[in-house]
Short mmCIF file of C-alpha atoms in Angstrom, two decimals:
data_model
loop_
_atom_site.label_atom_id
_atom_site.label_comp_id
_atom_site.label_asym_id
_atom_site.label_seq_id
_atom_site.Cartn_x
_atom_site.Cartn_y
_atom_site.Cartn_z
CA MET J 1 123.52 101.45 80.99
CA ILE J 2 125.34 102.25 84.23
CA PHE J 3 124.63 105.44 86.15
CA ARG J 4 127.23 106.69 88.61
CA ALA J 5 126.97 109.65 90.97
CA LYS J 6 129.79 111.89 92.10
CA VAL J 7 129.95 113.28 95.62
CA LEU J 8 132.27 116.11 96.61
CA ALA J 9 134.29 114.82 99.54
CA ALA J 10 135.53 118.18 100.74
CA ALA J 11 132.02 119.52 101.03
CA VAL J 12 130.62 116.71 103.14
CA SER J 13 133.52 115.87 105.49
CA ALA J 14 134.65 112.30 106.06
CA VAL J 15 131.11 110.90 105.92
CA LEU J 16 131.09 110.85 102.11
CA LEU J 17 133.78 110.21 99.54
CA SER J 18 133.98 110.55 95.79
CA ALA J 19 132.02 108.04 93.75
CA CYS J 20 134.22 104.97 94.06
CA GLY J 21 133.16 101.63 95.44
CA GLY J 22 129.51 102.63 95.37
CA THR J 23 126.47 100.79 94.10
CA GLU J 24 125.88 100.52 90.38
CA HIS J 25 122.42 101.20 89.02
CA ASN J 26 121.89 99.26 85.81
CA VAL J 27 119.01 100.19 83.53
CA THR J 28 118.67 97.66 80.73
CA ARG J 29 116.08 95.97 78.59
CA THR J 30 115.52 92.33 79.40
CA ALA J 31 113.04 89.65 78.45
CA GLN J 32 110.15 89.38 80.89
CA PRO J 33 109.61 86.19 82.91
CA ALA J 34 106.96 83.80 81.70
CA VAL J 35 103.59 83.75 83.45
CA ALA J 36 101.48 80.64 83.81
CA GLU J 37 98.71 80.55 81.22
CA GLU J 38 95.95 80.17 83.78
CA ALA J 39 97.09 83.36 85.51
CA LYS J 40 96.62 85.48 82.40
CA ALA J 41 93.53 87.37 81.31
CA THR J 42 92.01 86.06 78.09
CA GLU J 43 93.33 87.40 74.79
CA SER J 44 89.90 88.83 73.95
CA GLU J 45 89.91 90.80 77.21
CA LYS J 46 93.37 92.19 76.44
CA GLU J 47 92.46 93.12 72.87
CA ALA J 48 89.25 94.79 73.94
CA ASP J 49 91.10 96.78 76.58
CA HIS J 50 93.83 97.80 74.11
CA ASP J 51 91.27 98.99 71.55
CA GLU J 52 89.78 101.41 74.07
CA HIS J 53 92.89 103.52 74.65
CA ASP J 54 92.82 106.23 72.00
CA HIS J 55 90.30 108.79 73.27
CA ASP J 56 88.61 109.88 76.46
CA GLU J 57 85.33 108.31 75.38
CA GLY J 58 87.05 104.91 75.36
CA VAL J 59 88.19 105.17 78.97
CA THR J 60 86.06 102.89 81.12
CA ASP J 61 88.39 102.41 84.09
CA VAL J 62 87.85 105.92 85.46
CA ALA J 63 87.82 104.50 89.00
CA GLY J 64 91.33 103.17 88.40
CA ARG J 65 92.96 99.77 88.67
CA LEU J 66 94.40 97.73 91.52
CA VAL J 67 97.75 95.96 91.33
CA VAL J 68 97.87 93.03 93.74
CA SER J 69 100.76 90.82 94.80
CA THR J 70 100.72 87.47 96.57
CA ALA J 71 103.21 86.42 99.23
CA ASP J 72 104.60 83.35 97.45
CA SER J 73 104.59 84.45 93.80
CA ASN J 74 106.51 86.75 91.46
CA VAL J 75 103.29 87.55 89.56
CA LEU J 76 101.43 90.85 89.85
CA HIS J 77 97.70 90.82 89.10
CA VAL J 78 95.93 93.90 87.68
CA TYR J 79 92.19 94.32 88.32
CA SER J 80 89.65 96.74 86.88
CA ILE J 81 87.87 98.47 89.76
CA ALA J 82 84.82 99.25 87.63
CA ASP J 83 84.44 95.67 86.38
CA GLN J 84 85.86 93.96 89.48
CA ALA J 85 87.66 91.69 87.04
CA LEU J 86 91.19 90.55 86.34
CA ILE J 87 92.69 92.37 83.34
CA GLU J 88 96.19 90.93 83.25
CA SER J 89 98.80 89.01 85.25
CA ILE J 90 102.43 89.96 84.72
CA GLY J 91 105.56 88.21 85.96
CA LEU J 92 108.44 89.91 87.74
CA THR J 93 111.99 88.62 88.10
CA HIS J 94 111.54 87.82 91.80
CA ILE J 95 108.88 87.95 94.52
CA PRO J 96 108.23 91.61 95.46
CA ASP J 97 108.70 92.79 99.05
CA TYR J 98 106.95 96.15 98.64
CA LEU J 99 104.69 97.93 96.15
CA TYR J 100 104.36 101.68 95.56
CA GLY J 101 102.69 103.91 92.99
CA SER J 102 104.62 106.49 90.94
CA GLU J 103 104.04 110.24 91.37
CA ASN J 104 101.21 110.42 88.82
CA HIS J 105 99.94 106.91 89.61
CA ARG J 106 100.64 105.42 86.20
CA TYR J 107 103.26 102.86 87.28
CA ALA J 108 103.55 100.29 90.06
CA ILE J 109 106.99 100.21 91.68
CA SER J 110 107.99 96.71 92.75
CA VAL J 111 110.88 96.47 95.21
CA GLN J 112 112.64 93.12 95.38
CA ARG J 113 115.04 93.98 98.19
CA THR J 114 116.84 90.69 98.79
CA ASP J 115 117.51 90.24 95.10
CA GLY J 116 118.60 93.85 94.54
CA ILE J 117 116.19 94.89 91.84
CA VAL J 118 113.34 97.40 91.41
CA GLU J 119 110.93 96.75 88.53
CA PHE J 120 107.96 98.68 87.16
CA LEU J 121 104.55 97.86 85.75
CA ASP J 122 102.57 100.22 83.51
CA GLY J 123 98.97 100.28 84.76
CA GLY J 124 97.81 101.60 81.36
CA LEU J 125 95.85 104.62 82.67
CA TYR J 126 97.34 108.09 82.14
CA GLN J 127 96.77 111.60 80.82
CA GLU J 128 98.55 113.27 77.92
CA ALA J 129 98.78 117.04 77.49
CA HIS J 130 97.03 118.33 74.37
CA ASP J 131 97.01 122.12 73.83
CA ASP J 132 95.17 123.57 76.82
CA HIS J 133 93.72 120.31 78.12
CA PHE J 134 94.51 116.66 78.75
CA HIS J 135 93.46 113.49 76.96
CA ALA J 136 92.92 110.40 79.10
CA HIS J 137 94.28 107.10 77.80
CA GLN J 138 93.46 103.51 78.65
CA ASP J 139 95.92 100.83 77.56
CA ALA J 140 96.47 97.24 78.56
CA PRO J 141 98.77 96.84 81.59
CA ALA J 142 102.32 95.97 80.59
CA ALA J 143 105.76 95.22 81.99
CA VAL J 144 108.32 98.02 81.62
CA SER J 145 111.92 97.43 80.55
CA PHE J 146 113.29 100.22 82.75
CA HIS J 147 114.54 98.85 86.06
CA LEU J 148 117.11 99.54 88.76
CA GLU J 149 119.74 97.18 90.13
CA SER J 150 121.40 98.01 93.45
CA VAL J 151 122.29 96.51 96.81
CA LYS J 152 119.26 96.11 99.10
CA PRO J 153 116.88 98.75 97.74
CA THR J 154 114.68 99.48 100.75
CA HIS J 155 113.01 102.83 101.40
CA VAL J 156 111.14 104.34 98.46
CA THR J 157 109.63 107.82 98.77
CA VAL J 158 107.30 109.20 96.11
CA ASN J 159 106.33 112.86 95.88
CA GLU J 160 105.64 115.54 93.31
CA GLY J 161 109.36 116.31 93.45
CA GLY J 162 110.28 112.84 92.21
CA ILE J 163 110.88 109.23 93.26
CA ALA J 164 113.83 108.43 95.53
CA VAL J 165 114.99 104.83 95.95
CA PHE J 166 117.40 104.42 98.87
CA SER J 167 119.55 101.30 98.69
CA ASP J 168 121.18 100.32 101.98
CA GLY J 169 124.29 98.61 100.65
CA ASP J 170 125.71 95.73 102.71
CA GLU J 171 128.05 95.71 105.69
CA ALA J 172 129.29 92.15 105.26
CA SER J 173 130.34 92.57 101.63
CA GLN J 174 131.43 96.21 102.14
CA GLN J 175 129.05 97.47 99.46
CA SER J 176 127.98 101.07 99.87
CA ALA J 177 124.57 102.73 100.02
CA SER J 178 123.15 104.80 97.16
CA VAL J 179 120.12 106.84 96.15
CA ALA J 180 118.58 106.92 92.66
CA VAL J 181 116.20 109.80 91.84
CA PHE J 182 113.89 109.74 88.82
CA ASN J 183 110.25 110.16 87.76
CA GLU J 184 107.69 108.79 85.33
CA SER J 185 109.51 110.30 82.34
CA HIS J 186 112.45 108.00 83.08
CA ILE J 187 110.23 104.95 83.54
CA SER J 188 108.55 105.62 80.17
CA GLY J 189 111.91 106.12 78.43
CA GLN J 190 111.37 109.80 77.59
CA ASN J 191 114.27 110.75 79.88
CA THR J 192 117.36 108.57 80.14
CA GLU J 193 119.53 110.49 82.61
CA VAL J 194 118.97 109.19 86.15
CA ALA J 195 120.70 111.13 88.95
CA VAL J 196 122.43 108.85 91.47
CA LEU J 197 124.04 109.69 94.80
CA GLU J 198 126.67 107.19 95.90
CA TYR J 199 128.03 106.92 99.43
CA SER J 200 131.29 105.49 100.73
CA THR J 201 129.61 103.35 103.42
CA HIS J 202 126.51 101.26 104.01
CA MET J 203 123.50 102.61 105.94
CA HIS J 204 119.80 102.01 106.51
CA GLY J 205 118.90 105.50 105.36
CA ALA J 206 116.17 107.64 103.86
CA ALA J 207 115.91 110.30 101.17
CA GLN J 208 113.38 112.85 99.95
CA ALA J 209 113.45 114.30 96.42
CA ARG J 210 112.58 118.01 96.02
CA GLY J 211 112.87 118.62 92.28
CA GLU J 212 116.53 119.37 91.55
CA HIS J 213 117.38 119.00 95.24
CA LEU J 214 117.76 115.83 97.30
CA ILE J 215 117.66 115.70 101.08
CA SER J 216 119.31 112.49 102.22
CA THR J 217 120.87 110.93 105.29
CA LEU J 218 124.52 110.70 106.34
CA ARG J 219 126.25 108.06 108.45
CA ASP J 220 129.74 108.15 109.91
CA SER J 221 131.51 105.04 108.60
CA SER J 222 133.01 104.42 112.05
CA SER J 223 129.59 104.29 113.72
CA GLU J 224 128.51 100.97 115.27
CA SER J 225 124.92 101.61 114.17
CA THR J 226 123.64 101.05 110.65
CA LEU J 227 121.30 104.03 111.17
CA PRO J 228 122.42 107.51 110.08
CA SER J 229 122.69 110.50 112.42
CA GLN J 230 122.94 113.50 110.08
CA ILE J 231 121.11 114.92 107.07
CA GLY J 232 122.58 116.53 103.96
CA LEU J 233 121.34 118.69 101.10
CA PHE J 234 122.39 117.74 97.57
CA HIS J 235 121.87 119.31 94.16
CA ALA J 236 121.41 117.32 90.95
CA HIS J 237 123.83 117.86 88.07
CA GLY J 238 123.05 115.52 85.22
CA ASP J 239 123.67 111.95 86.35
CA HIS J 240 125.02 112.80 89.81
CA PHE J 241 124.54 114.96 92.90
CA ASP J 242 126.86 117.54 94.40
CA SER J 243 126.78 118.27 98.11
CA GLU J 244 125.55 121.71 99.16
CA LYS J 245 125.46 121.47 102.95
CA VAL J 246 125.17 119.28 106.01
CA PHE J 247 122.42 120.50 108.32
CA ASP J 248 123.71 121.47 111.76
CA VAL J 249 120.93 119.59 113.58
CA SER J 250 121.79 116.03 114.62
CA CYS J 251 119.34 113.14 114.27
CA PRO J 252 120.58 110.09 116.22
CA GLY J 253 119.09 106.75 115.17
CA LEU J 254 117.43 108.34 112.15
CA HIS J 255 114.54 106.31 110.75
CA GLY J 256 111.50 107.42 108.78
CA SER J 257 110.92 110.51 106.63
CA ALA J 258 108.16 112.34 104.79
CA GLN J 259 107.41 115.69 103.20
CA ASN J 260 104.62 118.09 102.29
CA GLU J 261 104.49 121.26 100.20
CA GLU J 262 106.69 123.33 102.51
CA THR J 263 108.55 121.00 104.88
CA ILE J 264 110.49 117.74 105.14
CA VAL J 265 110.73 115.65 108.34
CA PHE J 266 112.99 112.87 109.62
CA GLY J 267 112.41 110.72 112.72
CA CYS J 268 115.15 110.55 115.39
CA THR J 269 115.49 108.86 118.77
CA ASP J 270 115.19 112.25 120.50
CA GLY J 271 112.53 113.89 118.31
CA VAL J 272 111.94 114.95 114.73
CA VAL J 273 114.13 117.08 112.47
CA LEU J 274 112.00 119.66 110.62
CA ILE J 275 113.49 121.05 107.40
CA THR J 276 111.83 124.07 105.79
CA GLN J 277 112.31 125.31 102.25
CA GLY J 278 112.05 128.92 101.10
CA GLY J 279 112.92 129.14 97.41
CA GLN J 280 116.38 127.63 97.06
CA ALA J 281 117.18 127.98 100.77
CA PHE J 282 116.77 125.18 103.30
CA GLY J 283 116.96 125.34 107.10
CA ALA J 284 116.58 122.75 109.88
CA THR J 285 115.28 122.73 113.45
CA LYS J 286 114.55 119.98 115.98
CA ILE J 287 111.15 119.17 117.48
CA ALA J 288 111.92 117.36 120.74
CA ASN J 289 110.05 114.31 121.97
CA PRO J 290 107.20 115.20 124.36
CA GLU J 291 107.91 114.87 128.08
CA SER J 292 105.24 112.15 128.15
CA PHE J 293 107.49 109.82 126.13
CA VAL J 294 109.10 107.12 128.25
CA GLU J 295 112.60 105.85 127.66
CA GLY J 296 112.85 104.09 124.31
CA GLN J 297 109.80 105.80 122.78
CA ARG J 298 110.61 107.49 119.48
CA VAL J 299 109.14 108.39 116.12
CA GLY J 300 110.07 105.56 113.77
CA ALA J 301 107.93 106.28 110.71
CA LEU J 302 106.19 109.32 109.20
CA LYS J 303 103.56 109.92 106.53
CA GLY J 304 102.60 113.23 104.99
CA HIS J 305 100.22 114.77 102.48
CA HIS J 306 101.10 117.52 100.03
CA HIS J 307 98.38 119.87 101.24
CA SER J 308 98.44 119.12 104.96
CA ASP J 309 100.54 120.95 107.56
CA GLN J 310 100.40 117.86 109.75
CA TYR J 311 102.20 114.53 109.56
CA ILE J 312 101.20 111.14 110.93
CA ALA J 313 104.01 109.96 113.22
CA LYS J 314 104.19 106.28 114.21
CA VAL J 315 105.58 105.57 117.67
CA ALA J 316 105.61 101.77 118.10
CA ASP J 317 101.88 100.91 118.00
CA GLN J 318 100.69 104.45 118.71
CA LEU J 319 99.98 107.24 116.26
CA PHE J 320 100.66 110.92 116.84
CA MET J 321 99.92 114.02 114.77
CA LEU J 322 102.97 116.19 114.19
CA ASP J 323 101.97 119.84 113.74
CA THR J 324 104.80 121.69 112.01
CA HIS J 325 103.44 125.15 112.90
CA ASP J 326 103.05 124.44 116.61
CA ALA J 327 106.13 122.20 116.57
CA GLU J 328 104.52 119.54 118.75
CA LEU J 329 103.35 115.95 118.75
CA GLU J 330 99.80 115.15 119.85
CA ALA J 331 98.42 111.63 120.24
CA LEU J 332 95.68 110.56 117.86
CA GLU J 333 92.68 109.38 119.90
CA TRP J 334 92.98 105.78 118.81
CA GLN J 335 94.20 102.56 120.38
CA VAL J 336 95.38 99.40 118.71
CA THR J 337 93.39 96.26 119.59
CA ASN J 338 94.89 94.40 122.55
CA ASP J 339 97.67 91.96 121.56
CA HIS J 340 97.69 93.32 118.00
CA SER J 341 99.72 95.80 115.98
CA ILE J 342 99.29 98.49 113.33
CA SER J 343 99.05 96.95 109.86
CA ASP J 344 98.82 100.08 107.72
CA TYR J 345 97.78 103.73 107.86
CA GLY J 346 97.79 106.93 105.82
CA PHE J 347 96.01 109.98 104.42
CA SER J 348 93.17 109.79 101.91
CA ALA J 349 93.49 111.39 98.46
CA SER J 350 92.22 114.78 99.64
CA GLY J 351 94.09 114.68 102.93
CA GLU J 352 90.77 115.15 104.73
CA HIS J 353 90.71 111.63 106.19
CA ILE J 354 93.18 109.45 108.06
CA ILE J 355 92.71 105.68 107.85
CA VAL J 356 94.24 103.23 110.32
CA MET J 357 94.19 99.44 110.02
CA ASP J 358 95.29 97.03 112.75
CA SER J 359 96.08 93.32 112.64
CA ALA J 360 92.81 92.40 114.39
CA GLY J 361 90.91 93.49 111.28
CA LYS J 362 89.74 96.85 112.69
CA LEU J 363 89.54 99.80 110.28
CA ASN J 364 89.27 103.30 111.77
CA VAL J 365 88.55 106.50 109.86
CA PHE J 366 89.24 110.00 111.20
CA ALA J 367 87.98 113.23 109.62
CA ALA J 368 89.66 116.63 109.69
CA HIS J 369 87.89 119.45 111.55
CA GLU J 370 88.62 123.07 112.39
CA HIS J 371 87.59 124.44 115.79
CA ASP J 372 88.60 127.86 117.15
CA GLY J 373 91.29 128.03 114.54
CA GLU J 374 92.75 124.67 115.63
CA HIS J 375 93.05 121.72 113.28
CA HIS J 376 92.11 118.38 114.84
CA TRP J 377 90.95 114.88 113.92
CA GLU J 378 87.69 113.27 115.02
CA ALA J 379 86.86 109.56 114.93
CA GLU J 380 84.23 109.06 112.25
CA HIS J 381 83.95 105.34 111.50
CA GLU J 382 85.08 102.03 113.00
CA VAL J 383 84.36 98.84 111.07
CA MET J 384 85.69 95.30 110.95
CA VAL J 385 87.24 94.15 107.70
CA SER J 386 87.27 90.54 108.79
CA GLU J 387 86.64 88.40 111.87
CA SER J 388 88.92 85.68 110.50
CA ALA J 389 92.38 85.30 111.99
CA LEU J 390 95.29 85.93 109.66
CA ALA J 391 97.79 83.18 109.00
CA THR J 392 101.42 83.62 110.03
CA GLY J 393 103.08 86.14 107.74
CA GLN J 394 99.82 87.66 106.50
CA SER J 395 98.86 91.28 107.03
CA PHE J 396 96.14 93.71 106.01
CA SER J 397 97.21 96.18 103.33
CA LEU J 398 95.65 99.50 102.28
CA ALA J 399 95.52 101.17 98.87
CA PHE J 400 94.21 104.73 98.65
CA SER J 401 92.18 105.72 95.59
CA GLN J 402 93.25 109.05 94.11
CA ALA J 403 90.11 109.31 91.97
CA GLU J 404 87.70 109.47 94.93
CA GLU J 405 87.62 109.44 98.72
CA ALA J 406 87.91 105.68 99.13
CA VAL J 407 90.30 103.08 100.48
CA PHE J 408 90.82 99.45 99.45
CA VAL J 409 91.71 96.80 102.04
CA SER J 410 93.11 93.33 101.47
CA ASP J 411 91.57 90.44 103.40
CA SER J 412 94.06 87.62 102.97
CA ALA J 413 92.17 85.17 105.18
CA ASN J 414 89.13 85.23 102.90
CA LYS J 415 90.75 86.04 99.51
CA LEU J 416 88.93 89.36 99.31
CA ILE J 417 89.59 93.02 98.61
CA LYS J 418 87.05 95.45 100.06
CA LYS J 419 86.43 99.08 99.17
CA PHE J 420 85.34 101.51 101.88
CA ASP J 421 83.66 104.76 100.77
CA LEU J 422 85.03 107.41 103.15
CA GLU J 423 82.32 109.96 102.42
CA ALA J 424 79.37 107.56 102.67
CA GLY J 425 80.98 105.68 105.56
CA GLU J 426 80.20 102.23 104.21
CA TRP J 427 81.58 99.28 102.29
CA SER J 428 80.82 99.83 98.61
CA GLN J 429 82.59 96.98 96.76
CA THR J 430 83.92 93.48 97.41
CA PHE J 431 86.34 91.70 95.08
CA GLU J 432 86.32 87.91 95.30
CA LEU J 433 89.74 86.65 94.24
CA ASP J 434 91.30 83.36 93.19
CA ILE J 435 94.55 84.41 94.88
CA VAL J 436 95.58 85.32 98.42
CA PRO J 437 96.22 89.09 98.29
CA SER J 438 99.30 90.54 99.95
CA ARG J 439 100.32 94.05 98.85
CA LEU J 440 98.03 96.49 97.02
CA VAL J 441 98.61 99.67 95.04
CA TRP J 442 96.08 101.89 93.25
CA LEU J 443 96.87 103.12 89.74
CA GLY J 444 94.90 105.53 87.57
CA VAL J 445 94.22 109.19 86.83
CA ALA J 446 93.89 111.24 90.00
CA LYS J 447 91.03 113.65 90.47
CA SER J 448 92.32 117.13 89.70
CA GLU J 449 92.34 119.88 92.29
CA ALA J 450 89.91 121.84 90.12
CA ALA J 451 87.49 118.93 90.02
CA HIS J 452 87.92 118.50 93.78
CA ASP J 453 87.07 122.15 94.40
CA GLU J 454 83.96 121.92 92.23
CA HIS J 455 82.85 118.80 94.06
CA GLU J 456 83.37 120.20 97.54
CA HIS J 457 82.02 123.74 97.21
#
């Protein structure tokens, strides 16, 4: 099935055209690639896992599951966190470049950028509404037939408002950029109408889904840069988006975006564009770079949390906290190890911790504190994941549990995955693997806000 989006040219100026010459998104059912027999879990393990899916009392993987990729293989490996054991190994079409979790953490999103395909894996753990409560289910992990085909799918953003996959298109072949917006109901097959925005030019862009709205980047086709410089607001209508407005705040060299409950941010060479939403109305302002920034310093990546007013802003190998209320950037009191770089970083499940990992094997944890009405972050833990040097091309990867305050870290040099308990401040699990881990993603049933409140107060 081919999904095409329509864009109203008159509403967006010359940056966008109607939906011709854009990227096609094909969603079809195909046979799954074979997986080597030795990479699979035993049939008895699979049958036992499948038999335990019907009722809450059969759910044993309450801590969730880890999906792990390796750098030189198209196979994803699914591990039980509780049992520290391999459940299943599932083949993709190509080697994945990136892994993400879906909005409710049921599916792994596998981006195969060079080969132009995004595939999905069902982790087997999910909740189903039943009258006034939910039933938890535990199934065997499985490949999903739903997939996207586009030109260079690159930036994927996942939020409560949906999943947005931005495909860059290609300058050499004159193939245009596009954005596909969907959610878990599409991946499961319950919903078949995927909304797609198609551009008339290529760009290395970014998009954020906000329910029926999409905030996405715009690039002038005559620009020498592949990066966009403007941001537009779009509204979904069935299988396509109509343009509503172009924000009157410029964003040269746009790269990086994130959102929380009330705001959306985009990184620019001269600062950060802050977009606020009030009902159906959206407005934009610019937060300028601090005077302390030297020439060439800029925000190039951003990470947010639904319940936090602050964003983590990455500036080369420094991290800053972007406060949307004070409209300012403040450096996080952390330094990367000499001659090393940032490997990964992000918020914990509750948003009460920030975790930073560098390429030297150093893991830092910061905790949120309030003082005199000001929100700030204090260094709480610093531990070494590994003293072993990584091989060329290897990197540490983080996966954040949504069932507890914990983070998982890959140790490629030693074929390990380690779990750090953020509340206890200590290592609590070590997975010894037969593979060299690359990317990680946590899948499972997230701890509810109600359960979180009961736990904390």
